[in-house]
């Protein structure tokens, strides 16, 4: 009787054979098909034309125009298949339809022009696989950008010119004379527009070259025009109904998450749980479905909202990700979806009852505040509803003028607006200094602004910090201290300050005894702080002796992290691929449960001056 190891091994072989006979797993089919599409596309473009075969002898009986058209079709189909390969890997339905339509044309071109039976068979086999597994290709289209048309024109133009030079040189025996590289390039450029160039051919090769160049030019123009003029998905906006439902959830459950109010950004999409008791707000950026913070609403209803979120991600083949969720939120996300979580940084939270300017630890802040007060600065901390419309408008204009960048930064911890009538519970702290007579600035005596959004009934979360660059240093410290001191009168017990990315790594890396890896990681973060305020935000927050609450990024697998990082940088406004605002368009969509609404570009991160 064989031992257990032999029995296990002997039972494993038939299992593997059965698995091979069943074919690839359905979830792996898109990746396999996309790779095969890439290979067949390259074959259609670069595979040599067979001269010694029975098919070649039969094809020679066909009219020359047929061979020329087949040559052009082979190149065009190859390029299109290369363009469709990524969409097939992402299970896009439109890519599937286009590939099924193109593969028979490519098979005919392989037979009539390249005289390759193998190439024809591979194309038809791939088409058969696509039809067999058509149910796997059901993903809806991605959000669209007009920049894709410009990128397509540049890339396809360069590819067409490169391939055109290869086509011009592919018939060396039929070229008359020895045309220079400049003449060949001129022939390519004229040929892309459908005209004859300076290079002459014999034996009918000019028809093949002409058709091929014309097809490349037509493909470039057609794909660019399609991307430029195709119907555009509307930019996502919270409808009044969505916003009202979210506010009702926040009124009941808003105390749980300091980032809850940021779900009310009006350029986010939202999915609600089937019960309507929870919701997830998100933005789609470069194929990443990016949520921020914890789900809004009842914790018991979170799984329903998360399931709708994941269903929407699967329907569009988007990469799901969550930025800045709490530890509880991370546990629910990972438990319900099988995703993974990684600590991203820490949120600085100050308990108002414990805050004091006394003590050695607060000496620097205390001295800075006293110095600025002696310089004549005064502070005011009020609810937004208590400010008049003229003062609110002046604060809005000043905040926009003092921003310092063309792009409003932020996504996960930014509201993107000040003084909206619906945000009357927000808190605005302002610094003022009377100027000399005749030297008053465009905003009067206003020198700095801090904007806090509600965090439940007894908390507030810092959303924006702006100051006049001509004001004395320390405006932000002055206003945070003023807000903390005024908090009891406002009924505020907790204040959330900025989010410090990779705070624990920075803190541990500067301690005595830190290892070389930790010190190297900290050195890299300090270097990146020149552009992304990593270290400066950490040190700024640490001045107020807060408690640190960890925040996490939730992701599907490690290889998605670079893509998620790029999408997060786009959403936060550090990287912008958007069209100018005047060129954006699209009506507001109607809300529907578990429904996708495409998003506009990211705005508004908390900034330290």
PDB file of N, CA and C in Angstrom, residues 357-368:
ATOM      1  N   UNK A 357      -1.332  75.744  26.362  1.00  0.00           N
ATOM      2  CA  UNK A 357      -0.089  76.344  25.884  1.00  0.00           C
ATOM      3  C   UNK A 357       1.007  76.294  26.945  1.00  0.00           C
ATOM      4  N   UNK A 358       0.683  75.812  28.125  1.00  0.00           N
ATOM      5  CA  UNK A 358       1.673  75.740  29.195  1.00  0.00           C
ATOM      6  C   UNK A 358       2.595  74.545  28.969  1.00  0.00           C
ATOM      7  N   UNK A 359       3.743  74.592  29.622  1.00  0.00           N
ATOM      8  CA  UNK A 359       4.669  73.477  29.565  1.00  0.00           C
ATOM      9  C   UNK A 359       5.777  73.676  28.550  1.00  0.00           C
ATOM     10  N   UNK A 360       6.850  72.924  28.775  1.00  0.00           N
ATOM     11  CA  UNK A 360       8.036  73.051  27.920  1.00  0.00           C
ATOM     12  C   UNK A 360       7.764  72.591  26.492  1.00  0.00           C
ATOM     13  N   UNK A 361       6.913  71.563  26.341  1.00  0.00           N
ATOM     14  CA  UNK A 361       6.668  71.021  25.007  1.00  0.00           C
ATOM     15  C   UNK A 361       5.992  72.041  24.094  1.00  0.00           C
ATOM     16  N   UNK A 362       5.233  72.990  24.680  1.00  0.00           N
ATOM     17  CA  UNK A 362       4.517  73.979  23.874  1.00  0.00           C
ATOM     18  C   UNK A 362       5.227  75.334  23.864  1.00  0.00           C
ATOM     19  N   UNK A 363       6.466  75.339  24.298  1.00  0.00           N
ATOM     20  CA  UNK A 363       7.177  76.614  24.434  1.00  0.00           C
ATOM     21  C   UNK A 363       7.292  77.343  23.095  1.00  0.00           C
ATOM     22  N   UNK A 364       7.679  76.642  22.020  1.00  0.00           N
ATOM     23  CA  UNK A 364       7.868  77.305  20.726  1.00  0.00           C
ATOM     24  C   UNK A 364       6.557  77.872  20.191  1.00  0.00           C
ATOM     25  N   UNK A 365       5.473  77.101  20.309  1.00  0.00           N
ATOM     26  CA  UNK A 365       4.175  77.592  19.837  1.00  0.00           C
ATOM     27  C   UNK A 365       3.731  78.782  20.666  1.00  0.00           C
ATOM     28  N   UNK A 366       3.916  78.690  21.972  1.00  0.00           N
ATOM     29  CA  UNK A 366       3.504  79.776  22.870  1.00  0.00           C
ATOM     30  C   UNK A 366       4.241  81.065  22.539  1.00  0.00           C
ATOM     31  N   UNK A 367       5.555  80.980  22.347  1.00  0.00           N
ATOM     32  CA  UNK A 367       6.334  82.172  22.043  1.00  0.00           C
ATOM     33  C   UNK A 367       5.947  82.762  20.688  1.00  0.00           C
ATOM     34  N   UNK A 368       5.692  81.892  19.698  1.00  0.00           N
ATOM     35  CA  UNK A 368       5.317  82.385  18.379  1.00  0.00           C
ATOM     36  C   UNK A 368       3.980  83.101  18.423  1.00  0.00           C
TER      37      UNK A 368
END
